[in-house]
Tab-separated table of C-alpha atoms in Angstrom:
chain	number	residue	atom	x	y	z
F	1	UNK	CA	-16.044	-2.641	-21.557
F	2	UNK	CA	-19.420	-3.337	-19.932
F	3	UNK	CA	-20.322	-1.985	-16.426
F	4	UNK	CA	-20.328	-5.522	-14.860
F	5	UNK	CA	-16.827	-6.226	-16.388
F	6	UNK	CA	-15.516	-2.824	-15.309
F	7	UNK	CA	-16.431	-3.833	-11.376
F	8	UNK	CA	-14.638	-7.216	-12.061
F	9	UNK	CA	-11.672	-5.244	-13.213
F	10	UNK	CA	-11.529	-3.570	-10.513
F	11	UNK	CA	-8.449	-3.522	-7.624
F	12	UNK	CA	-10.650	-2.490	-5.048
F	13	UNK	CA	-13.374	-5.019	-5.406
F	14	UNK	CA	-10.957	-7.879	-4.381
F	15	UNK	CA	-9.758	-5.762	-1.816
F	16	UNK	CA	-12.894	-5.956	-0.196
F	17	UNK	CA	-12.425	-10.122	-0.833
F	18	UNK	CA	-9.221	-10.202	0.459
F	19	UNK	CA	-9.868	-8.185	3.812
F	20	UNK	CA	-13.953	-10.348	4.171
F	21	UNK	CA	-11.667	-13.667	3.900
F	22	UNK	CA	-8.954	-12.577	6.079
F	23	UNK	CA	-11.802	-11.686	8.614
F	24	UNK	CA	-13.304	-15.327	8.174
F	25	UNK	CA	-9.884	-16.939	8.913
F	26	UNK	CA	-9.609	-14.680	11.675
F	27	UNK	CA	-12.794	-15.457	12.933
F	28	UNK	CA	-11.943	-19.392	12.505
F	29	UNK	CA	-9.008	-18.858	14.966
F	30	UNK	CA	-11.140	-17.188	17.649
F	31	UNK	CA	-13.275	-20.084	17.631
F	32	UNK	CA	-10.751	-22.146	17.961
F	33	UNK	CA	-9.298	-20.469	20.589
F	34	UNK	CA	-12.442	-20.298	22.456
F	35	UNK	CA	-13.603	-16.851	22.054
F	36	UNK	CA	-16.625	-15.587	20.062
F	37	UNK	CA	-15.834	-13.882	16.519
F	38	UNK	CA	-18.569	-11.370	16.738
F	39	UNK	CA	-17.583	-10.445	20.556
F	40	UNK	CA	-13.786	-9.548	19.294
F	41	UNK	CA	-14.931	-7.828	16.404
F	42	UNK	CA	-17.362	-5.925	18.066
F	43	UNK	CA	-14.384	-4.862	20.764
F	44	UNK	CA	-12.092	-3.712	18.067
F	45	UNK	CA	-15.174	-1.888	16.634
F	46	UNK	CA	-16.477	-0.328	19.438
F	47	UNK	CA	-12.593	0.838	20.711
F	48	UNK	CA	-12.136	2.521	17.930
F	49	UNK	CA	-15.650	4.625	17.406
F	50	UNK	CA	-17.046	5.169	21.226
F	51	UNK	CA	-15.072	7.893	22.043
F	52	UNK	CA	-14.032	11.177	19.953
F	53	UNK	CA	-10.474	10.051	22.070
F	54	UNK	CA	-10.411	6.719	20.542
F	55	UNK	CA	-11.267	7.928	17.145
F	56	UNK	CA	-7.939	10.778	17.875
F	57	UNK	CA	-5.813	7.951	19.209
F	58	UNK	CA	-6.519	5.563	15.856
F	59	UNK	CA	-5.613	8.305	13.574
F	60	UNK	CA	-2.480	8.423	15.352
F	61	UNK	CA	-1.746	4.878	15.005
F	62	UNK	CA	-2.566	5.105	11.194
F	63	UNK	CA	-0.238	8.382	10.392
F	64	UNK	CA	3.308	6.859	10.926
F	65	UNK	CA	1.866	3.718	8.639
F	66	UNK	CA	0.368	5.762	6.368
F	67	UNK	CA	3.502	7.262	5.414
F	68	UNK	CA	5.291	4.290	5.221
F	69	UNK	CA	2.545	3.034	2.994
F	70	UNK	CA	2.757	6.096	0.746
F	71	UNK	CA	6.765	5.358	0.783
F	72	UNK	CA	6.313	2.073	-0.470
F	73	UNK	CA	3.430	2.986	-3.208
F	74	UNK	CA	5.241	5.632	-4.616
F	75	UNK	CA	8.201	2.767	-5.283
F	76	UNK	CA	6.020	0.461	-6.382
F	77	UNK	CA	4.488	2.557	-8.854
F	78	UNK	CA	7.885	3.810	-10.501
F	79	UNK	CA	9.491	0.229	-10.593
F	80	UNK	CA	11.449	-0.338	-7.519
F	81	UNK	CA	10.874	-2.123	-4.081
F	82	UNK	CA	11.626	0.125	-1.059
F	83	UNK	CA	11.589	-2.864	1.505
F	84	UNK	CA	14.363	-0.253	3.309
F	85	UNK	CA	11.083	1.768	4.690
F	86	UNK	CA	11.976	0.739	8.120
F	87	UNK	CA	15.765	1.861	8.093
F	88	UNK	CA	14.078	5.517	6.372
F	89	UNK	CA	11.866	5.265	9.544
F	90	UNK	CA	14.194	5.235	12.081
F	91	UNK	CA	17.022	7.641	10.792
F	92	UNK	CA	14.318	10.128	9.904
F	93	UNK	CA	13.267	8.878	13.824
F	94	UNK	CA	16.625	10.017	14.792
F	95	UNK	CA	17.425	13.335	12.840
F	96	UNK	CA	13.623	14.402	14.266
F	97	UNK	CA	14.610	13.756	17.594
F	98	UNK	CA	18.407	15.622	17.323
F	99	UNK	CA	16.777	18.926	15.923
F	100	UNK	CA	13.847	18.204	18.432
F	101	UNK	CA	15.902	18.562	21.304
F	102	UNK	CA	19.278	20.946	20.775
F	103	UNK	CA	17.071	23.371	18.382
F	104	UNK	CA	14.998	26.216	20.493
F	105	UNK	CA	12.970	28.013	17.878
F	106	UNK	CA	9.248	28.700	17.857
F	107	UNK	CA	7.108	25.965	17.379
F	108	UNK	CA	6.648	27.757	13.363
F	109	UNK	CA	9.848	27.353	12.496
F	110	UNK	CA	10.539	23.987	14.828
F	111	UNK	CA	8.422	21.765	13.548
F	112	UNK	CA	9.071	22.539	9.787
F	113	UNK	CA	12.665	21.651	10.891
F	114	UNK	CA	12.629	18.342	12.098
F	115	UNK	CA	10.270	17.093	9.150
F	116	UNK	CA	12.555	18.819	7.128
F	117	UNK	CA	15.482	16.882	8.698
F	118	UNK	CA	14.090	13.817	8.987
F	119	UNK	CA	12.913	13.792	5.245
F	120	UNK	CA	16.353	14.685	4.283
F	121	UNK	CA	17.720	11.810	6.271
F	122	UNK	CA	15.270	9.162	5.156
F	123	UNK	CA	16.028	10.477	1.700
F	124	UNK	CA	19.680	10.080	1.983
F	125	UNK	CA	19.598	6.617	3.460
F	126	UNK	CA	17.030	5.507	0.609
F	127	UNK	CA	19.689	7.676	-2.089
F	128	UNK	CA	22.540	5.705	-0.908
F	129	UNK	CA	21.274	1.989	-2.179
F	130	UNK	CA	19.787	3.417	-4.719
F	131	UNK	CA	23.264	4.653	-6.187
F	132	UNK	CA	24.496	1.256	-5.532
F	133	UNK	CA	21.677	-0.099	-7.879
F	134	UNK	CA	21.842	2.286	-10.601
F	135	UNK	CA	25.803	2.140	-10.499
F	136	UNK	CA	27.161	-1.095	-9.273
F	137	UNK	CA	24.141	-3.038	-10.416
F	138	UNK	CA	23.253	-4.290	-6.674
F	139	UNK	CA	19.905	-5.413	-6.261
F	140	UNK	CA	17.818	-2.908	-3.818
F	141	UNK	CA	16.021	-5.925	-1.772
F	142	UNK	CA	19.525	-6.610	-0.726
F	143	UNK	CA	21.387	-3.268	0.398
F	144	UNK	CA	17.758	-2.027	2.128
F	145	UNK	CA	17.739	-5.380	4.277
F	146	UNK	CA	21.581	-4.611	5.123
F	147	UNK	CA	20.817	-0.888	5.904
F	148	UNK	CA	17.379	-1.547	7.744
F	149	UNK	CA	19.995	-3.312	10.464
F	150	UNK	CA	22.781	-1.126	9.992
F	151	UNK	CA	19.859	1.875	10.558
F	152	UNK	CA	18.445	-0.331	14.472
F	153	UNK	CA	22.167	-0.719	15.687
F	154	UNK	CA	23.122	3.165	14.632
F	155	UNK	CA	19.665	4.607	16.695
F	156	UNK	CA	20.116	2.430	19.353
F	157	UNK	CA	24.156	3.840	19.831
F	158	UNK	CA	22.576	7.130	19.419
F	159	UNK	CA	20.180	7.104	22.384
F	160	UNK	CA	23.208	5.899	24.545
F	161	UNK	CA	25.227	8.437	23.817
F	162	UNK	CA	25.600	11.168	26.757
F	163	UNK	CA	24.597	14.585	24.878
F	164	UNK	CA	21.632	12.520	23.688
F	165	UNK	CA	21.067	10.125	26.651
F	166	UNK	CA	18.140	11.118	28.880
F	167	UNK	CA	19.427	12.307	32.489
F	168	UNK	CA	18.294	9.947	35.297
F	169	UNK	CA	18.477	6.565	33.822
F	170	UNK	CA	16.299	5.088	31.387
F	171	UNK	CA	17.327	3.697	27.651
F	172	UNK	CA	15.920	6.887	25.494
F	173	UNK	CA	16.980	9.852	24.958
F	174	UNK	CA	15.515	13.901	26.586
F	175	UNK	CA	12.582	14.442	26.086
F	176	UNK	CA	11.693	16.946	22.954
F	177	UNK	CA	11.375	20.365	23.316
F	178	UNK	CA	7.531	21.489	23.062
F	179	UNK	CA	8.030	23.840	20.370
F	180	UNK	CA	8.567	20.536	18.414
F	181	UNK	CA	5.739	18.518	18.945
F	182	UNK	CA	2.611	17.889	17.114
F	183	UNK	CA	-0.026	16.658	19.928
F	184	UNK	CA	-2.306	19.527	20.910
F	185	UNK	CA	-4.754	18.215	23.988
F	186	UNK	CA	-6.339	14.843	22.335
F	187	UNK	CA	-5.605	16.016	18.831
F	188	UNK	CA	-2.714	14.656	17.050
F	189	UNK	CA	-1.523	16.332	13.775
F	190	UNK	CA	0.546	14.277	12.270
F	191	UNK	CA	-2.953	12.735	10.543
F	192	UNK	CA	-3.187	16.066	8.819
F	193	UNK	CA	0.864	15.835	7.510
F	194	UNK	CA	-0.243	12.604	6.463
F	195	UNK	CA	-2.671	13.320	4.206
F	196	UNK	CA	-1.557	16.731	2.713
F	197	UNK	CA	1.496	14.021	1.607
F	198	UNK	CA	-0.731	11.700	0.123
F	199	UNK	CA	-2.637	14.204	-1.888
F	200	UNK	CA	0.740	15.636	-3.050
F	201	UNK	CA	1.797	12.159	-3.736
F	202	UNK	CA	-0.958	11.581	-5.927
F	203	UNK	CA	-0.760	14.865	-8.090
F	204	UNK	CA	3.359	14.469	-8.667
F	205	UNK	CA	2.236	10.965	-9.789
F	206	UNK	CA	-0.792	11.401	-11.519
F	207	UNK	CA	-0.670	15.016	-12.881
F	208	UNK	CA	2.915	15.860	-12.911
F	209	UNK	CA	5.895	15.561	-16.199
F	210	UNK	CA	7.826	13.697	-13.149
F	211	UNK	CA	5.553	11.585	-12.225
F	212	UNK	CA	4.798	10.441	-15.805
F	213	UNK	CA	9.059	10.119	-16.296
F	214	UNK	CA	8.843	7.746	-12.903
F	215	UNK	CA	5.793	5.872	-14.191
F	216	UNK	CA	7.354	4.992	-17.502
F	217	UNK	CA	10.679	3.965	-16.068
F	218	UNK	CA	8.702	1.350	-13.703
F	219	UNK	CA	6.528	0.022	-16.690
F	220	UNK	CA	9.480	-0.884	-18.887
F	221	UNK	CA	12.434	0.737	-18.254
F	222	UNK	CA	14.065	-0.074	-21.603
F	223	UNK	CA	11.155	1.730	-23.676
F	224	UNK	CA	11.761	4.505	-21.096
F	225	UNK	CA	15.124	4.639	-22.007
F	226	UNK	CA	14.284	4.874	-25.793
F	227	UNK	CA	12.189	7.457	-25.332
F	228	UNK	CA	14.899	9.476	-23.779
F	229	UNK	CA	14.443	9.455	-20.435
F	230	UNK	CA	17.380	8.850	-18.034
F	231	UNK	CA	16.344	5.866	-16.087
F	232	UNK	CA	19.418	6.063	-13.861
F	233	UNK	CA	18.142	9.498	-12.890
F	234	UNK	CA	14.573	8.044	-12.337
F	235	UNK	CA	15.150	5.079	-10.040
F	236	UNK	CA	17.302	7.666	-7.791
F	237	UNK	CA	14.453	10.300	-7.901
F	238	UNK	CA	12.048	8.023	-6.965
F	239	UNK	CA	13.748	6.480	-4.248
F	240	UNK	CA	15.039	9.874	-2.803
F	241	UNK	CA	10.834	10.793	-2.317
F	242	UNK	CA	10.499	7.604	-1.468
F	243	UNK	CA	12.682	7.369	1.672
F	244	UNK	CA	12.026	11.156	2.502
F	245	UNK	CA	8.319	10.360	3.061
F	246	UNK	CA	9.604	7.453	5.109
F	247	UNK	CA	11.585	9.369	6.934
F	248	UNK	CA	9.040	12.403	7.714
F	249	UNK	CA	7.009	9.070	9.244
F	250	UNK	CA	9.474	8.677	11.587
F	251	UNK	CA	9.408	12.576	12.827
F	252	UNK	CA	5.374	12.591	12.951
F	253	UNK	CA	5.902	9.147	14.998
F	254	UNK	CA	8.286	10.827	17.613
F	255	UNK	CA	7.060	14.000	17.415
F	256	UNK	CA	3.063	12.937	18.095
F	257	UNK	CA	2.874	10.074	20.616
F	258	UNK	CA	6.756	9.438	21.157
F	259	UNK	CA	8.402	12.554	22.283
F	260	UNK	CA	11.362	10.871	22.643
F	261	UNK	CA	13.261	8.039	21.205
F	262	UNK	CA	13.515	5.227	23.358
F	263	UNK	CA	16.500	2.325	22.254
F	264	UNK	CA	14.419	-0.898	20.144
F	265	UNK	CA	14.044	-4.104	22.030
F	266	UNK	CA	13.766	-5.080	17.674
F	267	UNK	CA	12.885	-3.754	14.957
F	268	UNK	CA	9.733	-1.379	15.266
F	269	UNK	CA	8.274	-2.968	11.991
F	270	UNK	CA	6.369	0.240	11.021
F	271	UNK	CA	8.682	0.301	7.157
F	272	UNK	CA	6.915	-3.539	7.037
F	273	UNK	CA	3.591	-2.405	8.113
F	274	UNK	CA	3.741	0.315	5.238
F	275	UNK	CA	4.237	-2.451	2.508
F	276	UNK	CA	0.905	-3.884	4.064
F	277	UNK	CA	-0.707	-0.886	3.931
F	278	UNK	CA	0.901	-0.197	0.414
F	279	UNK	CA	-1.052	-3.293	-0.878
F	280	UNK	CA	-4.135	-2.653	0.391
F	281	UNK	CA	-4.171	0.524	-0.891
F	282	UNK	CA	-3.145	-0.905	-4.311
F	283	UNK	CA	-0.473	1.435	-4.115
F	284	UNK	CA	-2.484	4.182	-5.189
F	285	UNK	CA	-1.914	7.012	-2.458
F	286	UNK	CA	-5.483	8.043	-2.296
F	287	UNK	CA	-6.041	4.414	-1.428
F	288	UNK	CA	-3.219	4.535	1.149
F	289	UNK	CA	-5.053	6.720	2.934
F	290	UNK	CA	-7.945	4.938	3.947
F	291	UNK	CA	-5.783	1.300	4.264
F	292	UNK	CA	-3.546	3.522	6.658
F	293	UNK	CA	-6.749	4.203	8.551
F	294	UNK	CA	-7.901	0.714	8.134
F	295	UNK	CA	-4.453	-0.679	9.246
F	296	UNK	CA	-4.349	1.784	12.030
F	297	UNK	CA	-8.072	1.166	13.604
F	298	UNK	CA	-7.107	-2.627	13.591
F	299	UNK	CA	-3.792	-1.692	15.408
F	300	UNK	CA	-5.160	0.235	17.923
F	301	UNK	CA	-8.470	-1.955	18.256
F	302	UNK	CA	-6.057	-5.171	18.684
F	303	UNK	CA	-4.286	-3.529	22.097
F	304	UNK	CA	-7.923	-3.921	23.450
F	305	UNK	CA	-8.847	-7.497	22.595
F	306	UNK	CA	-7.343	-8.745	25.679
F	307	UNK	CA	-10.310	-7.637	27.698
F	308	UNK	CA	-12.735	-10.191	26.373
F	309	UNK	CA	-9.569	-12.466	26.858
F	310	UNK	CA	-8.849	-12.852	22.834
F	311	UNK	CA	-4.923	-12.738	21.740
F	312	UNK	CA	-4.124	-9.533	20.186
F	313	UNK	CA	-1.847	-11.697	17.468
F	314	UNK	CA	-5.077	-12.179	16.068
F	315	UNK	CA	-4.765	-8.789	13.911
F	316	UNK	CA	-1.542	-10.069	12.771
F	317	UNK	CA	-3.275	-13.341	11.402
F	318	UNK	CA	-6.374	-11.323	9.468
F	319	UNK	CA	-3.528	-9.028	8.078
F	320	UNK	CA	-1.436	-11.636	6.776
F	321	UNK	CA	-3.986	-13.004	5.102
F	322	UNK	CA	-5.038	-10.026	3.717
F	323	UNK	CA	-1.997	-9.363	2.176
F	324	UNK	CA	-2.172	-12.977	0.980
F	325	UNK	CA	-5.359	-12.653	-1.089
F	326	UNK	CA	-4.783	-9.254	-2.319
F	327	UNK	CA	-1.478	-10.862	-3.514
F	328	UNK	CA	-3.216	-13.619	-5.072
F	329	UNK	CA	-6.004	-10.857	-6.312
F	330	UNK	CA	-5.313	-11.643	-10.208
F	331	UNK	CA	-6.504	-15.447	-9.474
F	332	UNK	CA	-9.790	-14.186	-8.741
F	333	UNK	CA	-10.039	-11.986	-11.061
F	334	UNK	CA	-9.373	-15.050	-14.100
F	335	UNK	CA	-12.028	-17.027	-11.614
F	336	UNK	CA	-14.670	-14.125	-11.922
F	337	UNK	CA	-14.110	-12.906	-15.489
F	338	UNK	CA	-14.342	-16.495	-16.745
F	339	UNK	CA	-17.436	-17.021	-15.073
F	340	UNK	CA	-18.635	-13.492	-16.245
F	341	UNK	CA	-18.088	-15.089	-19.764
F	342	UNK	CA	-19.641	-17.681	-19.406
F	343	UNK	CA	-23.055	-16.270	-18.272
F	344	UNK	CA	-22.882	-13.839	-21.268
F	345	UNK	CA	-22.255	-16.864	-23.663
């Protein structure tokens, strides 16, 4: 395989596509809405870069998303679709928040707990359809939908309960205790957390027996199973991890700019969000990293678009379609190898 053919091979290439077009379309709705492309752009730009602050506050837009996104790559790439991200969210939300607040322990110890718990929490909600797949043969798209809801009502009964309930009024619970938060002046670390996860992501994957076992099972199970690996075992491995990072996205999340849970109006959307992210970081979780950041710096750019009078949905548009094209990725790839042919012919 040439050099030229290699690029046209290549996921990230029509990455790049996918997120230049959904910019165009974006741009083609700004018009039409009577605002100047270049004038939004350069607001969401210059939001996000003018200040060290800004730059601070966009990494802690991308972390919670970033995990999601790693949640939902690491599924993808061992054969199953966590589209129960969001449920793993917010009960790793909520076990954060219960160890944040009735645990006093230095700030060492504290913080190690409520990722701890939250992991375990997102891991157990994520085990529990998984052992209805692997045993009762129920599809996961299914059970995660059912236990994303089941997940909204149970947080929301939580905050309004009276040991959790903050004192006062107001629908969220106390506040967390300080020894359990992760902000530090203008520097958030749940970026850091992030990114240690996706680097250990990427070496159980990539360099590990495990992650070979998980690959194999998500290629073709059956082979898998010839080869003598336990696929039953796999699938529940791989969604355990997968709902644990999930749920650690929820602590960083309440942890870092929450610092307390407040009840949902609807669903937060950050498990969704992660599947975007996911794809754009062709589920690799090196990639993830910089499509969190990406899917964060549009996030946080977007809040500021009303002040050159441009609708924030707008970000919502350009990611669609950027999760269109990437979906649609292997069309251009036929289009641009064909034509590749061609020229060598």
């Amino acid at each position: 395989m040439n050099k030229k053919t290699s690029i046209l091979h290549s996921n990230f290439l029509y990455t790049v596509i996918a997120i230049i077009i959904g910019f165009l379309i974006g741009a083609i709705f700004l018009v039409i809405a009577g605002v100047s492309p270049m004038e939004a752009y350069a607001k969401i730009i210059d939001s996000v870069i003018s200040k060290p602050k800004n730059i601070m506050t966009t990494l802690a837009y991308a972390s919670p998303v970033m995990l999601t996104g790693l949640s939902v790559a690491f599924s993808f790439r061992t054969g199953v679709f966590n589209i129960g991200a969001e449920g793993q969210f917010v009960v790793g939300t909520l076990a954060a928040t219960i160890v944040g607040i009735f645990v006093d322990v230095p700030a060492i110890i504290h913080i190690p707990l409520c990722i701890i718990a939250a992991a375990a929490a997102g891991a157990f909600w994520s085990l529990v359809c998984g052992v209805m797949k692997v045993k009762r043969g129920i599809h996961e798209v299914l059970s995660f939908i059912m236990f994303n809801w089941i997940a909204y009502y149970l947080s929301n009964y939580m905050v309004n309960t009276t040991f959790l309930k903050r004192e006062g009024g107001g629908e969220a619970t106390k506040d967390l205790l300080e020894s359990a938060r992760i902000e530090s002046g203008d520097f958030n670390y749940a970026i850091v957390i992030a990114v240690i996860l996706a680097v250990i992501t990427w070496i159980v994957i990539e360099k590990t027996t495990l992650g070979y076992k998980l690959k194999a099972v998500g290629f073709n199970k059956f082979s898998a199973e010839y080869a003598g690996i336990d696929s039953g075992k796999s699938i529940l491995t791989a969604l355990a991890i997968s709902g644990a990072l999930a749920g650690i996205g929820g602590a960083v999340q309440v942890m870092g700019m929450g610092g307390r849970l407040a009840q949902f109006a609807s669903q937060e959307g950050y498990g969704f969000e992660g599947i975007t992210v996911a794809l754009i970081g062709s589920s690799n979780p090196l990639g993830v990293i910089f499509a969190g950041i990406f899917y964060g710096a549009m996030k946080y750019g977007g809040t500021k678009l009303t002040m050159v009078h441009a609708p924030s949905e707008i970000i919502n548009i350009i990611m669609g379609c950027v999760v269109i094209f990437i979906a649609i990725a292997h069309v251009f790839k036929a289009l641009f190898l064909s034509i590749g042919k061609k020229k060598e012919a």
